Amino acid sequence: MVFYRLSRVRLLAKQYFAFLRTARLLMIIQVYEVQTQSEADQLISLGVDHIGSVILSADTWKNPVLKDMIRTVAEMGARSSLIPLFSDMDVIRLTLEYYQPDIVHFCEMLPDRRHQPEAFDRMLDRQRRIKEAFPQIDVMRTLPIPQVPCHHGSSVLDDARLFEPVSDYFLTDTLMVSNDLPAHSQAAQPQPVSGFVGITGVTCDWDLAEELVAATTIPVILAGGITPDNVAEGILRVRPAGIDSCTGTNARDHRDRPIRFQKDMNKVKRLVAAARQAATT
C-alpha cells in the first residue's frame, strides 16, 4: 500500500511537471551532488525541483541512507535524479530496482561515432533497454559541449538526434578541450572524473547550447559552471527548460576550492531567486 501511494505521488508529480514545462510555466532547477536527507530537505524548502545524487562505483551501489532520501524526496513533491558512475548494465539494473529514482542520469564521455561506432551504438542500446525495463523512470542524457567554440558543434547536434528517441531530458555539460591541439585530439583532454563529463566549474559554449535547445524536442537542462551570478544570463541566452548547478553552489574550503557533496545554502537560495526571476523575463 505504501509503495502504491508513493508510485501514485510520483506519477502525479511527473504529469504536473510535464504540464508546467509544456506551458513554459516552470524553469526546472536541479542541484547536484546531494547525498544526505538534511541537505535534500533544505534544498527542497528553497525551491529546488530536482535533487541530484551520485553512485560513485559499482562496488558501493547499495546505500540504504540514500535510498531513504530518494523516497522522502518523492514524498515531498520533488524529483530525484541519480547518476551511476559506472557502465555495467547488470549493476545499473540492480541500482534502479533498489533506488527507484524519478530520473536516471547518464553522463559518460560519448565516443566519436566516426571512429567508435560500435561503442556509441552500445550506449544507445543501453538507454533503449533501460527505458523498456523501467518505463516509470525518466532518462537524462548529458551531451558534452566544449567550453569554447570548436569543431564539435555539428557532432553534438547529430548525437542529440540519435539520443532523442531514448531520452526524456538532455543536459549540456562542459567538455574540457584545448584549441591548441589538433581537432582530432581535442576531446581527449583530462576531465575531473575520468570517463565522465561534469563538475568542471566552467561554463560550456552557450551559443551551441542555444542551438541544441532550438534543434531538439527534448527538454534541455543547462549545466556547466552555473552559479548564482551567471544563471540569469544563461537562461536569457540559451532559453533552456531548466538549469543545473553543482560546483557553482558548493561550499568552499579555506583555499576557495569547492567541496564536493557539501552545498552552500545561501548560494542555492540566490540561484533559485535569480533563475525564477530570469525565467519570467
PDB file of C-alpha atoms in Angstrom:
ATOM      1  CA  MET A   1       0.000   0.000   0.000  1.00  0.00           C
ATOM      2  CA  VAL A   2       2.843   2.399   0.863  1.00  0.00           C
ATOM      3  CA  PHE A   3       4.574   1.557  -2.438  1.00  0.00           C
ATOM      4  CA  TYR A   4       1.319   2.160  -4.332  1.00  0.00           C
ATOM      5  CA  ARG A   5       0.810   5.561  -2.701  1.00  0.00           C
ATOM      6  CA  LEU A   6       4.401   6.588  -3.433  1.00  0.00           C
ATOM      7  CA  SER A   7       4.087   5.450  -7.061  1.00  0.00           C
ATOM      8  CA  ARG A   8       0.871   7.442  -7.375  1.00  0.00           C
ATOM      9  CA  VAL A   9       2.527  10.561  -5.925  1.00  0.00           C
ATOM     10  CA  ARG A  10       5.414  10.204  -8.375  1.00  0.00           C
ATOM     11  CA  LEU A  11       3.079   9.756 -11.339  1.00  0.00           C
ATOM     12  CA  LEU A  12       1.063  12.837 -10.430  1.00  0.00           C
ATOM     13  CA  ALA A  13       4.243  14.873  -9.866  1.00  0.00           C
ATOM     14  CA  LYS A  14       5.635  13.744 -13.232  1.00  0.00           C
ATOM     15  CA  GLN A  15       2.419  14.726 -15.023  1.00  0.00           C
ATOM     16  CA  TYR A  16       2.289  18.067 -13.202  1.00  0.00           C
ATOM     17  CA  PHE A  17       5.893  18.963 -14.037  1.00  0.00           C
ATOM     18  CA  ALA A  18       5.341  17.892 -17.661  1.00  0.00           C
ATOM     19  CA  PHE A  19       2.320  20.187 -17.913  1.00  0.00           C
ATOM     20  CA  LEU A  20       4.225  23.129 -16.447  1.00  0.00           C
ATOM     21  CA  ARG A  21       7.154  22.572 -18.818  1.00  0.00           C
ATOM     22  CA  THR A  22       4.866  22.341 -21.834  1.00  0.00           C
ATOM     23  CA  ALA A  23       3.093  25.534 -20.809  1.00  0.00           C
ATOM     24  CA  ARG A  24       6.502  27.171 -20.152  1.00  0.00           C
ATOM     25  CA  LEU A  25       5.415  27.930 -16.592  1.00  0.00           C
ATOM     26  CA  LEU A  26       8.301  26.149 -14.897  1.00  0.00           C
ATOM     27  CA  MET A  27      12.052  26.623 -15.007  1.00  0.00           C
ATOM     28  CA  ILE A  28      13.433  23.352 -13.646  1.00  0.00           C
ATOM     29  CA  ILE A  29      16.105  23.883 -11.013  1.00  0.00           C
ATOM     30  CA  GLN A  30      18.326  20.860 -10.474  1.00  0.00           C
ATOM     31  CA  VAL A  31      21.135  20.638  -7.924  1.00  0.00           C
ATOM     32  CA  TYR A  32      23.887  18.017  -7.543  1.00  0.00           C
ATOM     33  CA  GLU A  33      25.585  16.293  -5.626  1.00  0.00           C
ATOM     34  CA  VAL A  34      23.151  15.689  -2.749  1.00  0.00           C
ATOM     35  CA  GLN A  35      23.772  12.607  -0.628  1.00  0.00           C
ATOM     36  CA  THR A  36      22.006  13.344   2.691  1.00  0.00           C
ATOM     37  CA  GLN A  37      18.426  13.827   3.811  1.00  0.00           C
ATOM     38  CA  SER A  38      19.290  17.027   5.652  1.00  0.00           C
ATOM     39  CA  GLU A  39      20.615  18.730   2.514  1.00  0.00           C
ATOM     40  CA  ALA A  40      17.734  17.436   0.411  1.00  0.00           C
ATOM     41  CA  ASP A  41      15.197  18.861   2.881  1.00  0.00           C
ATOM     42  CA  GLN A  42      16.881  22.273   2.835  1.00  0.00           C
ATOM     43  CA  LEU A  43      17.162  22.359  -0.959  1.00  0.00           C
ATOM     44  CA  ILE A  44      13.519  21.453  -1.481  1.00  0.00           C
ATOM     45  CA  SER A  45      12.463  24.119   1.019  1.00  0.00           C
ATOM     46  CA  LEU A  46      14.472  26.647  -1.032  1.00  0.00           C
ATOM     47  CA  GLY A  47      12.606  25.709  -4.210  1.00  0.00           C
ATOM     48  CA  VAL A  48      14.866  23.145  -5.895  1.00  0.00           C
ATOM     49  CA  ASP A  49      12.854  20.828  -8.178  1.00  0.00           C
ATOM     50  CA  HIS A  50      15.321  18.025  -8.947  1.00  0.00           C
ATOM     51  CA  ILE A  51      17.596  16.593  -6.255  1.00  0.00           C
ATOM     52  CA  GLY A  52      20.620  15.005  -7.932  1.00  0.00           C
ATOM     53  CA  SER A  53      22.689  12.261  -6.305  1.00  0.00           C
ATOM     54  CA  VAL A  54      25.617  10.096  -7.372  1.00  0.00           C
ATOM     55  CA  ILE A  55      26.531   6.422  -7.003  1.00  0.00           C
ATOM     56  CA  LEU A  56      30.311   6.557  -7.026  1.00  0.00           C
ATOM     57  CA  SER A  57      31.123   2.982  -8.032  1.00  0.00           C
ATOM     58  CA  ALA A  58      29.632  -0.373  -8.930  1.00  0.00           C
ATOM     59  CA  ASP A  59      31.208  -1.833  -5.780  1.00  0.00           C
ATOM     60  CA  THR A  60      29.300   0.516  -3.456  1.00  0.00           C
ATOM     61  CA  TRP A  61      25.990   0.810  -5.286  1.00  0.00           C
ATOM     62  CA  LYS A  62      23.736  -0.077  -2.339  1.00  0.00           C
ATOM     63  CA  ASN A  63      23.283   2.739   0.213  1.00  0.00           C
ATOM     64  CA  PRO A  64      20.211   2.467   2.480  1.00  0.00           C
ATOM     65  CA  VAL A  65      20.558   6.090   3.627  1.00  0.00           C
ATOM     66  CA  LEU A  66      20.466   7.353   0.047  1.00  0.00           C
ATOM     67  CA  LYS A  67      17.529   5.069  -0.735  1.00  0.00           C
ATOM     68  CA  ASP A  68      15.541   6.572   2.147  1.00  0.00           C
ATOM     69  CA  MET A  69      16.452  10.065   0.960  1.00  0.00           C
ATOM     70  CA  ILE A  70      15.193   9.363  -2.565  1.00  0.00           C
ATOM     71  CA  ARG A  71      11.908   8.048  -1.194  1.00  0.00           C
ATOM     72  CA  THR A  72      11.480  11.114   1.004  1.00  0.00           C
ATOM     73  CA  VAL A  73      12.258  13.457  -1.909  1.00  0.00           C
ATOM     74  CA  ALA A  74       9.289  11.944  -3.753  1.00  0.00           C
ATOM     75  CA  GLU A  75       7.054  12.272  -0.705  1.00  0.00           C
ATOM     76  CA  MET A  76       7.966  15.970  -0.514  1.00  0.00           C
ATOM     77  CA  GLY A  77       6.839  16.539  -4.118  1.00  0.00           C
ATOM     78  CA  ALA A  78      10.293  16.991  -5.674  1.00  0.00           C
ATOM     79  CA  ARG A  79      12.041  14.650  -8.115  1.00  0.00           C
ATOM     80  CA  SER A  80      15.198  12.589  -7.660  1.00  0.00           C
ATOM     81  CA  SER A  81      17.906  12.231 -10.299  1.00  0.00           C
ATOM     82  CA  LEU A  82      20.552   9.540  -9.923  1.00  0.00           C
ATOM     83  CA  ILE A  83      23.924   9.289 -11.708  1.00  0.00           C
ATOM     84  CA  PRO A  84      25.624   5.875 -11.772  1.00  0.00           C
ATOM     85  CA  LEU A  85      29.358   6.439 -12.257  1.00  0.00           C
ATOM     86  CA  PHE A  86      29.745   3.029 -13.876  1.00  0.00           C
ATOM     87  CA  SER A  87      28.579   1.309 -17.053  1.00  0.00           C
ATOM     88  CA  ASP A  88      27.896  -2.303 -16.043  1.00  0.00           C
ATOM     89  CA  MET A  89      24.343  -2.969 -17.251  1.00  0.00           C
ATOM     90  CA  ASP A  90      23.604  -5.617 -14.630  1.00  0.00           C
ATOM     91  CA  VAL A  91      24.640  -3.327 -11.776  1.00  0.00           C
ATOM     92  CA  ILE A  92      22.690  -0.420 -13.283  1.00  0.00           C
ATOM     93  CA  ARG A  93      19.570  -2.613 -13.308  1.00  0.00           C
ATOM     94  CA  LEU A  94      20.109  -3.581  -9.678  1.00  0.00           C
ATOM     95  CA  THR A  95      20.689   0.072  -8.795  1.00  0.00           C
ATOM     96  CA  LEU A  96      17.461   1.252 -10.414  1.00  0.00           C
ATOM     97  CA  GLU A  97      15.432  -1.581  -8.907  1.00  0.00           C
ATOM     98  CA  TYR A  98      16.806  -0.721  -5.467  1.00  0.00           C
ATOM     99  CA  TYR A  99      16.522   3.088  -5.502  1.00  0.00           C
ATOM    100  CA  GLN A 100      13.583   3.630  -7.884  1.00  0.00           C
ATOM    101  CA  PRO A 101      14.630   7.229  -8.694  1.00  0.00           C
ATOM    102  CA  ASP A 102      12.467   9.505 -10.801  1.00  0.00           C
ATOM    103  CA  ILE A 103      15.338  10.043 -13.254  1.00  0.00           C
ATOM    104  CA  VAL A 104      18.453   8.085 -14.158  1.00  0.00           C
ATOM    105  CA  HIS A 105      21.154  10.378 -15.498  1.00  0.00           C
ATOM    106  CA  PHE A 106      23.915   9.113 -17.794  1.00  0.00           C
ATOM    107  CA  CYS A 107      26.920  11.418 -18.160  1.00  0.00           C
ATOM    108  CA  GLU A 108      29.696   9.358 -19.723  1.00  0.00           C
ATOM    109  CA  MET A 109      32.001  10.765 -22.347  1.00  0.00           C
ATOM    110  CA  LEU A 110      30.432   9.963 -25.700  1.00  0.00           C
ATOM    111  CA  PRO A 111      32.567   8.015 -28.180  1.00  0.00           C
ATOM    112  CA  ASP A 112      33.296   9.629 -31.528  1.00  0.00           C
ATOM    113  CA  ARG A 113      30.812   7.926 -33.850  1.00  0.00           C
ATOM    114  CA  ARG A 114      33.210   8.195 -36.784  1.00  0.00           C
ATOM    115  CA  HIS A 115      35.928   6.180 -35.066  1.00  0.00           C
ATOM    116  CA  GLN A 116      33.987   4.156 -32.454  1.00  0.00           C
ATOM    117  CA  PRO A 117      30.546   3.481 -33.939  1.00  0.00           C
ATOM    118  CA  GLU A 118      30.071   0.216 -32.035  1.00  0.00           C
ATOM    119  CA  ALA A 119      30.779   1.855 -28.656  1.00  0.00           C
ATOM    120  CA  PHE A 120      28.350   4.655 -29.469  1.00  0.00           C
ATOM    121  CA  ASP A 121      25.668   2.177 -30.519  1.00  0.00           C
ATOM    122  CA  ARG A 122      26.126   0.276 -27.251  1.00  0.00           C
ATOM    123  CA  MET A 123      25.288   3.438 -25.309  1.00  0.00           C
ATOM    124  CA  LEU A 124      22.165   3.974 -27.391  1.00  0.00           C
ATOM    125  CA  ASP A 125      21.144   0.358 -26.912  1.00  0.00           C
ATOM    126  CA  ARG A 126      21.682   0.537 -23.156  1.00  0.00           C
ATOM    127  CA  GLN A 127      19.363   3.534 -22.847  1.00  0.00           C
ATOM    128  CA  ARG A 128      16.792   1.771 -25.014  1.00  0.00           C
ATOM    129  CA  ARG A 129      16.922  -1.276 -22.750  1.00  0.00           C
ATOM    130  CA  ILE A 130      16.670   0.865 -19.617  1.00  0.00           C
ATOM    131  CA  LYS A 131      13.578   2.643 -20.932  1.00  0.00           C
ATOM    132  CA  GLU A 132      11.970  -0.680 -21.798  1.00  0.00           C
ATOM    133  CA  ALA A 133      12.774  -2.243 -18.423  1.00  0.00           C
ATOM    134  CA  PHE A 134      11.934   0.840 -16.322  1.00  0.00           C
ATOM    135  CA  PRO A 135       9.207   2.823 -18.127  1.00  0.00           C
ATOM    136  CA  GLN A 136       8.406   4.695 -14.916  1.00  0.00           C
ATOM    137  CA  ILE A 137      11.940   6.171 -14.739  1.00  0.00           C
ATOM    138  CA  ASP A 138      12.892   9.096 -16.982  1.00  0.00           C
ATOM    139  CA  VAL A 139      16.274   9.066 -18.708  1.00  0.00           C
ATOM    140  CA  MET A 140      18.528  12.124 -18.738  1.00  0.00           C
ATOM    141  CA  ARG A 141      21.463  12.164 -21.144  1.00  0.00           C
ATOM    142  CA  THR A 142      24.397  14.536 -20.786  1.00  0.00           C
ATOM    143  CA  LEU A 143      25.600  15.947 -24.094  1.00  0.00           C
ATOM    144  CA  PRO A 144      29.199  17.178 -23.735  1.00  0.00           C
ATOM    145  CA  ILE A 145      29.639  20.720 -25.041  1.00  0.00           C
ATOM    146  CA  PRO A 146      33.109  22.313 -25.182  1.00  0.00           C
ATOM    147  CA  GLN A 147      33.873  25.336 -23.039  1.00  0.00           C
ATOM    148  CA  VAL A 148      34.991  27.171 -26.185  1.00  0.00           C
ATOM    149  CA  PRO A 149      33.637  27.152 -29.759  1.00  0.00           C
ATOM    150  CA  CYS A 150      35.308  24.389 -31.767  1.00  0.00           C
ATOM    151  CA  HIS A 151      34.664  21.673 -34.330  1.00  0.00           C
ATOM    152  CA  HIS A 152      32.398  19.618 -32.026  1.00  0.00           C
ATOM    153  CA  GLY A 153      29.269  21.686 -32.761  1.00  0.00           C
ATOM    154  CA  SER A 154      27.765  19.617 -35.552  1.00  0.00           C
ATOM    155  CA  SER A 155      28.538  16.316 -33.808  1.00  0.00           C
ATOM    156  CA  VAL A 156      26.690  17.450 -30.661  1.00  0.00           C
ATOM    157  CA  LEU A 157      23.530  18.134 -32.657  1.00  0.00           C
ATOM    158  CA  ASP A 158      23.907  14.846 -34.547  1.00  0.00           C
ATOM    159  CA  ASP A 159      24.348  12.944 -31.273  1.00  0.00           C
ATOM    160  CA  ALA A 160      21.248  14.637 -29.881  1.00  0.00           C
ATOM    161  CA  ARG A 161      19.150  13.468 -32.814  1.00  0.00           C
ATOM    162  CA  LEU A 162      20.247   9.881 -32.219  1.00  0.00           C
ATOM    163  CA  PHE A 163      19.596  10.015 -28.471  1.00  0.00           C
ATOM    164  CA  GLU A 164      16.205  11.764 -28.727  1.00  0.00           C
ATOM    165  CA  PRO A 165      14.118   8.562 -29.041  1.00  0.00           C
ATOM    166  CA  VAL A 166      15.663   7.088 -25.872  1.00  0.00           C
ATOM    167  CA  SER A 167      15.906  10.221 -23.706  1.00  0.00           C
ATOM    168  CA  ASP A 168      13.457  12.303 -21.694  1.00  0.00           C
ATOM    169  CA  TYR A 169      15.899  15.127 -20.898  1.00  0.00           C
ATOM    170  CA  PHE A 170      19.158  16.408 -22.304  1.00  0.00           C
ATOM    171  CA  LEU A 171      21.709  18.132 -20.097  1.00  0.00           C
ATOM    172  CA  THR A 172      24.507  20.250 -21.507  1.00  0.00           C
ATOM    173  CA  ASP A 173      27.723  19.945 -19.548  1.00  0.00           C
ATOM    174  CA  THR A 174      31.204  21.226 -20.138  1.00  0.00           C
ATOM    175  CA  LEU A 175      33.773  19.198 -22.041  1.00  0.00           C
ATOM    176  CA  MET A 176      37.267  20.458 -21.335  1.00  0.00           C
ATOM    177  CA  VAL A 177      39.145  20.839 -24.617  1.00  0.00           C
ATOM    178  CA  SER A 178      42.195  22.705 -25.832  1.00  0.00           C
ATOM    179  CA  ASN A 179      42.173  24.614 -29.092  1.00  0.00           C
ATOM    180  CA  ASP A 180      45.974  24.433 -29.065  1.00  0.00           C
ATOM    181  CA  LEU A 181      45.711  20.778 -30.099  1.00  0.00           C
ATOM    182  CA  PRO A 182      44.667  19.305 -33.441  1.00  0.00           C
ATOM    183  CA  ALA A 183      40.925  18.871 -33.866  1.00  0.00           C
ATOM    184  CA  HIS A 184      41.088  15.062 -33.735  1.00  0.00           C
ATOM    185  CA  SER A 185      42.624  15.115 -30.224  1.00  0.00           C
ATOM    186  CA  GLN A 186      40.661  17.920 -28.590  1.00  0.00           C
ATOM    187  CA  ALA A 187      38.172  15.616 -26.878  1.00  0.00           C
ATOM    188  CA  ALA A 188      40.960  13.615 -25.246  1.00  0.00           C
ATOM    189  CA  GLN A 189      41.692  16.249 -22.599  1.00  0.00           C
ATOM    190  CA  PRO A 190      41.543  15.095 -18.956  1.00  0.00           C
ATOM    191  CA  GLN A 191      38.169  15.582 -17.256  1.00  0.00           C
ATOM    192  CA  PRO A 192      37.647  15.974 -13.473  1.00  0.00           C
ATOM    193  CA  VAL A 193      36.147  12.459 -13.322  1.00  0.00           C
ATOM    194  CA  SER A 194      37.846  10.176 -15.822  1.00  0.00           C
ATOM    195  CA  GLY A 195      35.455   8.868 -18.454  1.00  0.00           C
ATOM    196  CA  PHE A 196      32.621  11.184 -17.413  1.00  0.00           C
ATOM    197  CA  VAL A 197      31.578  14.784 -18.040  1.00  0.00           C
ATOM    198  CA  GLY A 198      30.899  17.313 -15.298  1.00  0.00           C
ATOM    199  CA  ILE A 199      31.980  19.149 -12.118  1.00  0.00           C
ATOM    200  CA  THR A 200      34.361  21.396 -14.057  1.00  0.00           C
ATOM    201  CA  GLY A 201      33.071  24.677 -12.640  1.00  0.00           C
ATOM    202  CA  VAL A 202      33.442  26.066 -16.183  1.00  0.00           C
ATOM    203  CA  THR A 203      30.632  27.230 -18.469  1.00  0.00           C
ATOM    204  CA  CYS A 204      30.095  25.499 -21.790  1.00  0.00           C
ATOM    205  CA  ASP A 205      29.657  27.190 -25.170  1.00  0.00           C
ATOM    206  CA  TRP A 206      26.243  28.813 -24.647  1.00  0.00           C
ATOM    207  CA  ASP A 207      25.823  29.528 -28.364  1.00  0.00           C
ATOM    208  CA  LEU A 208      25.984  25.799 -29.084  1.00  0.00           C
ATOM    209  CA  ALA A 209      23.689  25.086 -26.124  1.00  0.00           C
ATOM    210  CA  GLU A 210      21.197  27.554 -27.602  1.00  0.00           C
ATOM    211  CA  GLU A 211      21.402  25.735 -30.948  1.00  0.00           C
ATOM    212  CA  LEU A 212      20.640  22.475 -29.175  1.00  0.00           C
ATOM    213  CA  VAL A 213      17.560  23.944 -27.475  1.00  0.00           C
ATOM    214  CA  ALA A 214      16.276  25.127 -30.851  1.00  0.00           C
ATOM    215  CA  ALA A 215      17.054  21.844 -32.610  1.00  0.00           C
ATOM    216  CA  THR A 216      15.550  19.285 -30.234  1.00  0.00           C
ATOM    217  CA  THR A 217      12.116  18.406 -28.926  1.00  0.00           C
ATOM    218  CA  ILE A 218      13.672  17.119 -25.675  1.00  0.00           C
ATOM    219  CA  PRO A 219      13.733  19.470 -22.638  1.00  0.00           C
ATOM    220  CA  VAL A 220      17.309  20.762 -22.247  1.00  0.00           C
ATOM    221  CA  ILE A 221      18.861  21.444 -18.840  1.00  0.00           C
ATOM    222  CA  LEU A 222      21.706  23.986 -18.977  1.00  0.00           C
ATOM    223  CA  ALA A 223      24.650  22.900 -16.826  1.00  0.00           C
ATOM    224  CA  GLY A 224      28.351  23.590 -16.607  1.00  0.00           C
ATOM    225  CA  GLY A 225      29.653  26.300 -14.284  1.00  0.00           C
ATOM    226  CA  ILE A 226      26.193  27.635 -13.390  1.00  0.00           C
ATOM    227  CA  THR A 227      26.327  29.972 -10.376  1.00  0.00           C
ATOM    228  CA  PRO A 228      24.003  32.482  -8.721  1.00  0.00           C
ATOM    229  CA  ASP A 229      25.876  35.215 -10.596  1.00  0.00           C
ATOM    230  CA  ASN A 230      25.553  33.855 -14.149  1.00  0.00           C
ATOM    231  CA  VAL A 231      22.353  31.791 -14.063  1.00  0.00           C
ATOM    232  CA  ALA A 232      20.123  34.645 -15.226  1.00  0.00           C
ATOM    233  CA  GLU A 233      22.382  35.408 -18.190  1.00  0.00           C
ATOM    234  CA  GLY A 234      22.468  31.721 -19.103  1.00  0.00           C
ATOM    235  CA  ILE A 235      18.684  31.428 -19.039  1.00  0.00           C
ATOM    236  CA  LEU A 236      18.186  34.564 -21.120  1.00  0.00           C
ATOM    237  CA  ARG A 237      20.837  33.488 -23.652  1.00  0.00           C
ATOM    238  CA  VAL A 238      20.007  29.807 -24.021  1.00  0.00           C
ATOM    239  CA  ARG A 239      16.307  29.647 -23.015  1.00  0.00           C
ATOM    240  CA  PRO A 240      16.594  26.116 -21.606  1.00  0.00           C
ATOM    241  CA  ALA A 241      13.849  24.118 -19.909  1.00  0.00           C
ATOM    242  CA  GLY A 242      15.916  24.176 -16.737  1.00  0.00           C
ATOM    243  CA  ILE A 243      19.286  24.780 -15.138  1.00  0.00           C
ATOM    244  CA  ASP A 244      21.634  22.557 -13.168  1.00  0.00           C
ATOM    245  CA  SER A 245      24.215  23.572 -10.595  1.00  0.00           C
ATOM    246  CA  CYS A 246      26.826  21.527  -8.788  1.00  0.00           C
ATOM    247  CA  THR A 247      30.244  23.128  -8.306  1.00  0.00           C
ATOM    248  CA  GLY A 248      28.802  26.650  -8.508  1.00  0.00           C
ATOM    249  CA  THR A 249      26.668  26.137  -5.394  1.00  0.00           C
ATOM    250  CA  ASN A 250      29.128  24.059  -3.382  1.00  0.00           C
ATOM    251  CA  ALA A 251      30.636  25.226  -0.120  1.00  0.00           C
ATOM    252  CA  ARG A 252      34.284  26.354  -0.332  1.00  0.00           C
ATOM    253  CA  ASP A 253      37.314  25.459   1.736  1.00  0.00           C
ATOM    254  CA  HIS A 254      39.905  27.868   3.132  1.00  0.00           C
ATOM    255  CA  ARG A 255      41.666  27.915  -0.259  1.00  0.00           C
ATOM    256  CA  ASP A 256      38.395  28.761  -2.036  1.00  0.00           C
ATOM    257  CA  ARG A 257      38.173  25.317  -3.611  1.00  0.00           C
ATOM    258  CA  PRO A 258      34.717  23.732  -3.995  1.00  0.00           C
ATOM    259  CA  ILE A 259      33.915  20.979  -1.513  1.00  0.00           C
ATOM    260  CA  ARG A 260      32.175  18.010  -3.103  1.00  0.00           C
ATOM    261  CA  PHE A 261      28.916  16.822  -1.531  1.00  0.00           C
ATOM    262  CA  GLN A 262      28.508  19.955   0.572  1.00  0.00           C
ATOM    263  CA  LYS A 263      26.158  22.718  -0.570  1.00  0.00           C
ATOM    264  CA  ASP A 264      26.241  26.394   0.345  1.00  0.00           C
ATOM    265  CA  MET A 265      22.566  27.061   1.074  1.00  0.00           C
ATOM    266  CA  ASN A 266      22.923  30.820   0.681  1.00  0.00           C
ATOM    267  CA  LYS A 267      24.275  30.296  -2.847  1.00  0.00           C
ATOM    268  CA  VAL A 268      21.401  27.937  -3.616  1.00  0.00           C
ATOM    269  CA  LYS A 269      18.879  30.476  -2.329  1.00  0.00           C
ATOM    270  CA  ARG A 270      20.373  33.173  -4.568  1.00  0.00           C
ATOM    271  CA  LEU A 271      20.486  30.774  -7.528  1.00  0.00           C
ATOM    272  CA  VAL A 272      16.807  29.862  -7.176  1.00  0.00           C
ATOM    273  CA  ALA A 273      15.736  33.502  -6.882  1.00  0.00           C
ATOM    274  CA  ALA A 274      17.787  34.581  -9.905  1.00  0.00           C
ATOM    275  CA  ALA A 275      16.595  31.646 -12.017  1.00  0.00           C
ATOM    276  CA  ARG A 276      12.930  32.184 -11.198  1.00  0.00           C
ATOM    277  CA  GLN A 277      13.173  35.888 -11.984  1.00  0.00           C
ATOM    278  CA  ALA A 278      15.001  35.321 -15.283  1.00  0.00           C
ATOM    279  CA  ALA A 279      12.509  32.655 -16.343  1.00  0.00           C
ATOM    280  CA  THR A 280       9.668  35.172 -16.200  1.00  0.00           C
ATOM    281  CA  THR A 281      11.542  37.826 -18.196  1.00  0.00           C
TER     282      THR A 281
END
